[in-house]
Coordinates of C-alpha atoms and ligand atoms in Angstrom, one line a residue:
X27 CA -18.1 30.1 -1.7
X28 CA -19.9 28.8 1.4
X29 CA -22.8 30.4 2.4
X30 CA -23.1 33.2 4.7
X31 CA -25.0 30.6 7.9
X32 CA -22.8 30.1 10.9
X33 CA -20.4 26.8 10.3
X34 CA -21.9 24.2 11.8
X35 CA -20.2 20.9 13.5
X36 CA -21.8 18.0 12.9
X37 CA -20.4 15.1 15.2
X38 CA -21.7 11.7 16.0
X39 CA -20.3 10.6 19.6
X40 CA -19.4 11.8 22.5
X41 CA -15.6 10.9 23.0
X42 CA -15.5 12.2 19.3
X43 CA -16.6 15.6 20.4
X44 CA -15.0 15.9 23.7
X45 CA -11.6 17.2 22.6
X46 CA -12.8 19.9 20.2
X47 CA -15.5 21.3 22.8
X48 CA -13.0 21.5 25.2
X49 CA -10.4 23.4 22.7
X50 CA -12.6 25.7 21.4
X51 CA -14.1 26.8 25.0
X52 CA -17.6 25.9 23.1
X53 CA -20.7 25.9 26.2
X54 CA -23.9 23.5 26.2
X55 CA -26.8 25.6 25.0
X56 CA -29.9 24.4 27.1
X57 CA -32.5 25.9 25.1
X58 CA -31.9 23.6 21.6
X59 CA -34.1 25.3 18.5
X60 CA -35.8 21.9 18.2
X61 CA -38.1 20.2 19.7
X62 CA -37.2 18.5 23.1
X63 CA -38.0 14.9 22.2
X64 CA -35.0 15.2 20.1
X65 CA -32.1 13.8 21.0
X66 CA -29.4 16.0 19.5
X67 CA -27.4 18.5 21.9
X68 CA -26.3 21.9 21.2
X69 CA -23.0 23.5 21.9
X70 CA -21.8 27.1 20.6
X71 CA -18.8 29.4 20.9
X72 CA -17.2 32.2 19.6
X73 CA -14.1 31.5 17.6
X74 CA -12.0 34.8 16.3
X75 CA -15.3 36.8 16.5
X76 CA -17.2 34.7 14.8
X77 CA -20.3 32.5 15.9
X78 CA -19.7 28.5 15.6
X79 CA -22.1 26.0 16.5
X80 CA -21.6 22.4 17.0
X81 CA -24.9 19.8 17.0
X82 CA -23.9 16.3 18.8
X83 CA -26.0 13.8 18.1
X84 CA -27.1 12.9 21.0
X85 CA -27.8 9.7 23.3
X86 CA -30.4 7.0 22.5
X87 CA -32.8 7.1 25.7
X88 CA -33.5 3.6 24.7
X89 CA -30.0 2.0 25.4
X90 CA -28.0 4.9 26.6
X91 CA -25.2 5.3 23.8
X92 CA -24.6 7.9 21.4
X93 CA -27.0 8.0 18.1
X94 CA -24.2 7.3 15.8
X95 CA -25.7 6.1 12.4
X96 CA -27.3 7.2 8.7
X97 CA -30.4 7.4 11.1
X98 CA -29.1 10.4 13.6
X99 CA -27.3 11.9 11.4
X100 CA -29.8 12.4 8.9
X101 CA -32.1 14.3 11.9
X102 CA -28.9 16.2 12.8
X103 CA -28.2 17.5 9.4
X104 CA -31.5 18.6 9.0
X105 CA -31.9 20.9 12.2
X106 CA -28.2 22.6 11.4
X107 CA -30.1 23.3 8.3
X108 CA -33.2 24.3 9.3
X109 CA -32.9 25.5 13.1
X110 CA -29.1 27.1 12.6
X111 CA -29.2 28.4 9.0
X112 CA -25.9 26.7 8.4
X113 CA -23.7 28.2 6.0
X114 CA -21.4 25.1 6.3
X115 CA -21.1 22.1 8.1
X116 CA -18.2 20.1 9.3
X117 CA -18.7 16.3 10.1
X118 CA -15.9 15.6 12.1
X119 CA -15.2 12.0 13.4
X120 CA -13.7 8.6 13.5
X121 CA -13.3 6.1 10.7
X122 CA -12.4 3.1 9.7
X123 CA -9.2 3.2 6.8
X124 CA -7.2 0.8 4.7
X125 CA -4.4 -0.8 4.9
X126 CA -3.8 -1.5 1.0
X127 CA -4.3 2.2 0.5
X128 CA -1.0 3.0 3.0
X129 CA -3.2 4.5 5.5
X130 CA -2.2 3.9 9.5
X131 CA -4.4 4.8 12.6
X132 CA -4.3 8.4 13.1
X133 CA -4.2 9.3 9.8
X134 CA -6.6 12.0 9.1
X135 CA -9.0 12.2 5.8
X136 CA -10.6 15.5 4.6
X137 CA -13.2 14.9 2.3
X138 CA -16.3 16.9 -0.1
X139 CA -17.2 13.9 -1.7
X140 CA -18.3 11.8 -3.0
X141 CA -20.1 10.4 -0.1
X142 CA -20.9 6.8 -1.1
X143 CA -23.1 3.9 0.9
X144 CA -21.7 0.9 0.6
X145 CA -24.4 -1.2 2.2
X146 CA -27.8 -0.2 0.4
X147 CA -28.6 -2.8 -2.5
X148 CA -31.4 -2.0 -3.8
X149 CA -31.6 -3.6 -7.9
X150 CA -34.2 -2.1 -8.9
X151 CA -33.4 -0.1 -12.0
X152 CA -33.0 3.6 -11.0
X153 CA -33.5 2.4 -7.2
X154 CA -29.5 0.9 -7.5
X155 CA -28.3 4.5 -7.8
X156 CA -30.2 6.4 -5.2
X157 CA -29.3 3.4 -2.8
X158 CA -25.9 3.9 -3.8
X159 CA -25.5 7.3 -3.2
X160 CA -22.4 9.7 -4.5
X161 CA -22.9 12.8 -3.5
X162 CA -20.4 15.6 -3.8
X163 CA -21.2 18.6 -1.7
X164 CA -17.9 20.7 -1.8
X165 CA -14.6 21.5 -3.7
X166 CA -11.9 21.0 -0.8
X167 CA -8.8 21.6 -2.5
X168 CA -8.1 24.8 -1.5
X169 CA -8.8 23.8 2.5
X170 CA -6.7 20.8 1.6
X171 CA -3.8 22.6 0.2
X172 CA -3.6 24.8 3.5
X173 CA -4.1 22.7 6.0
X174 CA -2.1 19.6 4.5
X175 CA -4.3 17.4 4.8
X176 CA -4.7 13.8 2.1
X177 CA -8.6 14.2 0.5
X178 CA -10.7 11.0 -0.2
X179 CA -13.9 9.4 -0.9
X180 CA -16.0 8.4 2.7
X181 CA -18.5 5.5 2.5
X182 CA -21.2 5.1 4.7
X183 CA -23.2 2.0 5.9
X184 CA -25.3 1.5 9.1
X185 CA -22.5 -1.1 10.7
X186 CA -18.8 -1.2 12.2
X187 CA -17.5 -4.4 10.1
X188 CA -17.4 -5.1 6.8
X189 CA -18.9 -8.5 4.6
X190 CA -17.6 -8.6 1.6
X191 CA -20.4 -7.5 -0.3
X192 CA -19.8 -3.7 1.5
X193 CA -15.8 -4.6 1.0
X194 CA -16.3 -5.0 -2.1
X195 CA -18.4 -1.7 -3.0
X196 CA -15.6 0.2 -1.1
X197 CA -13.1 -1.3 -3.7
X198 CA -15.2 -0.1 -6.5
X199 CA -15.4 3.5 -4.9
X200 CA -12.1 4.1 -3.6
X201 CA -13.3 4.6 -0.6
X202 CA -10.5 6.5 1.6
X203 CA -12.8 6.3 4.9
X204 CA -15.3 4.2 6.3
X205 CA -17.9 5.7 8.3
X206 CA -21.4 5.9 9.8
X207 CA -22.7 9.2 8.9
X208 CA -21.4 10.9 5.8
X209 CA -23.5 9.9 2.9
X210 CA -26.6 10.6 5.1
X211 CA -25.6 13.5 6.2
X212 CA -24.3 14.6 2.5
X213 CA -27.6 14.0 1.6
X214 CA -29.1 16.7 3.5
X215 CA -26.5 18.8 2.8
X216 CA -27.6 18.6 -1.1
X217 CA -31.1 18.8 -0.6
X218 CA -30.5 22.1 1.0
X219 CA -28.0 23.2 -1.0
X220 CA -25.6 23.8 1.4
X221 CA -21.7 22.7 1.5
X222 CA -20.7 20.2 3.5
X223 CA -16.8 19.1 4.7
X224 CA -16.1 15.8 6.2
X225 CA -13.0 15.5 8.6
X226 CA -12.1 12.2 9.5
X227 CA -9.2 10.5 11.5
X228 CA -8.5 6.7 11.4
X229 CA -9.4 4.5 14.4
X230 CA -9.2 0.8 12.3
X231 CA -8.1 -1.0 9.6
X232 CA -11.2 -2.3 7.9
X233 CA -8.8 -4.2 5.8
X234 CA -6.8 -5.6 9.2
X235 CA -7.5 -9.2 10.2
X236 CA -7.7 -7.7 13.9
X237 CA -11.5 -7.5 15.0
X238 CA -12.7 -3.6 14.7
X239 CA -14.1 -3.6 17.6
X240 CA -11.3 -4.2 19.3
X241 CA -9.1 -1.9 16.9
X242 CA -11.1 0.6 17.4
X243 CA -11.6 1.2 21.0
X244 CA -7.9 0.7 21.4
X245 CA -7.3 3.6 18.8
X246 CA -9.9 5.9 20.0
X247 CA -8.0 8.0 22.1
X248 CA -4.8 8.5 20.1
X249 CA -7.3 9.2 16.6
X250 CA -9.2 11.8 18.1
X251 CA -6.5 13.9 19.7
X252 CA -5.3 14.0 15.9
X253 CA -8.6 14.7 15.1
X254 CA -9.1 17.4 17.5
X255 CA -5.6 18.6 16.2
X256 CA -6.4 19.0 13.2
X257 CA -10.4 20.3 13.3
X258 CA -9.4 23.1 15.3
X259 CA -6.8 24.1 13.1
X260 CA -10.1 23.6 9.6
X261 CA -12.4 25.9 11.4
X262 CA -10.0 29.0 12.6
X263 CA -8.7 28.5 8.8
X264 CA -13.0 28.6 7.9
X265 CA -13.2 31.2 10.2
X266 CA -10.9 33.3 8.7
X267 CA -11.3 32.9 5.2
X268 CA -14.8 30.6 4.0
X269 CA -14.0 30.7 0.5
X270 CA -11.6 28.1 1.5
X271 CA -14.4 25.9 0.5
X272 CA -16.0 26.1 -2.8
X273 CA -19.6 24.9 -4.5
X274 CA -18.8 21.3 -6.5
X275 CA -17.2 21.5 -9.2
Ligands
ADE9 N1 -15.9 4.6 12.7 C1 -14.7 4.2 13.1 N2 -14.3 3.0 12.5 C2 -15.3 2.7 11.7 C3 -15.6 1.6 10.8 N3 -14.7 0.6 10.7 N4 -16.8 1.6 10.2 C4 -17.7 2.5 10.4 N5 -17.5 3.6 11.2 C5 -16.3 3.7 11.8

């Protein structure tokens, strides 16, 4: 079973988070646990009496968009860990999908693993597996089961398109979703030994010839109200009953 932490949600942008804030009446905490030079917001609520926090990843003073990428996400995991005692996190987001796999835009993908990069080659003996990633951080099947929801395997690289190198790692994985966060935050997650859950609803096609740029802002807004659909309805079902979500098997 998950730990006893609160659950936390980990999510990248801010049109990701927008719906889910907004449906679970959660409230900006001013007064983050980290330190202020630190990009990542904090927003809490409390959902059927019990504390949830989500972590939002923050904007890049530099340019002015959201810190989406291994690189935030790997500071975000690591203060739900340390600064919230996280008992579980969620990342919850958009994705890219596949059209050879049947999937369509809006589908959503519930994942504990593996969480796979795609776009680290690094051949150099041992060095080719930790680039490569493949961690497993939960056993979803009972969360899966009740909310009806498809599991698969996420990938994670540090860019929106695809070169056929990183396609052709995805083919080798089975990768279900293709994303910009999950391995790193897995990572984290099994350092600390703590169970992460990966929500994620289909904006592209990486597998489309249509530009994913261009698929995905398109999609955006139709993906994450499924999203927010659907995340609301994983953490009152966490809420209510964690050992939903189970240690790897
Ligand atoms: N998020 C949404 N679509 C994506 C894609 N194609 N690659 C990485 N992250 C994404």
């Amino acid at each position: 079973m998950a730990g006893d932490g609160p659950i936390v949600l980990l999510m990248a942008m801010r049109d990701e988070a927008r719906g889910i804030i907004g449906r679970l009446g959660l409230v900006q905490v001013e007064a983050r646990p980290w330190a202020s030079w630190l990009p990542m917001r904090l927003y809490e609520g409390v959902i059927d009496g019990e504390r949830v926090a989500l972590v939002l990843l923050g904007v890049d003073p530099a340019t002015g968009v959201d810190c989406i990428g291994p690189e935030g996400a790997t500071l975000g995991a690591r203060a739900a860990v340390d600064e919230l005692g996280a008992g579980l996190i969620v990342n919850a987001g958009a994705a890219g999908g596949f059209e050879a796999r049947g999937q369509a835009v809006g589908d959503v993908i519930l994942s504990g693993g593996p969480f796979w990069y795609h776009d680290r080659r690094i051949p150099l003996g041992d060095f080719e597996a930790y680039g490569r990633g493949g961690y497993t951080t939960a056993d979803v099947s009972r969360l899966a089961d009740h909310l009806g929801l498809p599991t698969g395997v996420v990938s994670t690289g540090a860019s929106l398109d695809a070169p056929a190198s990183d396609l052709m790692e995805m083919g080798r994985t089975g990768a279900a979703a293709k994303d910009m966060e999950g391995a790193a935050i897995a990572w984290v997650a099994k350092l600390a030994g703590v169970e992460l859950v990966s929500l994620k609803a289909i904006t592209d096609l990486v597998d489309h010839p249509a530009p994913t740029g261009e698929q995905f802002m398109a999609n955006l807004h139709v993906a994450m109200e499924r999203l927010t659909d659907e995340l609301e309805r994983c953490v009152r079902a966490l809420v209510g009953d964690r050992s939903l979500v189970r240690p790897p098997r």
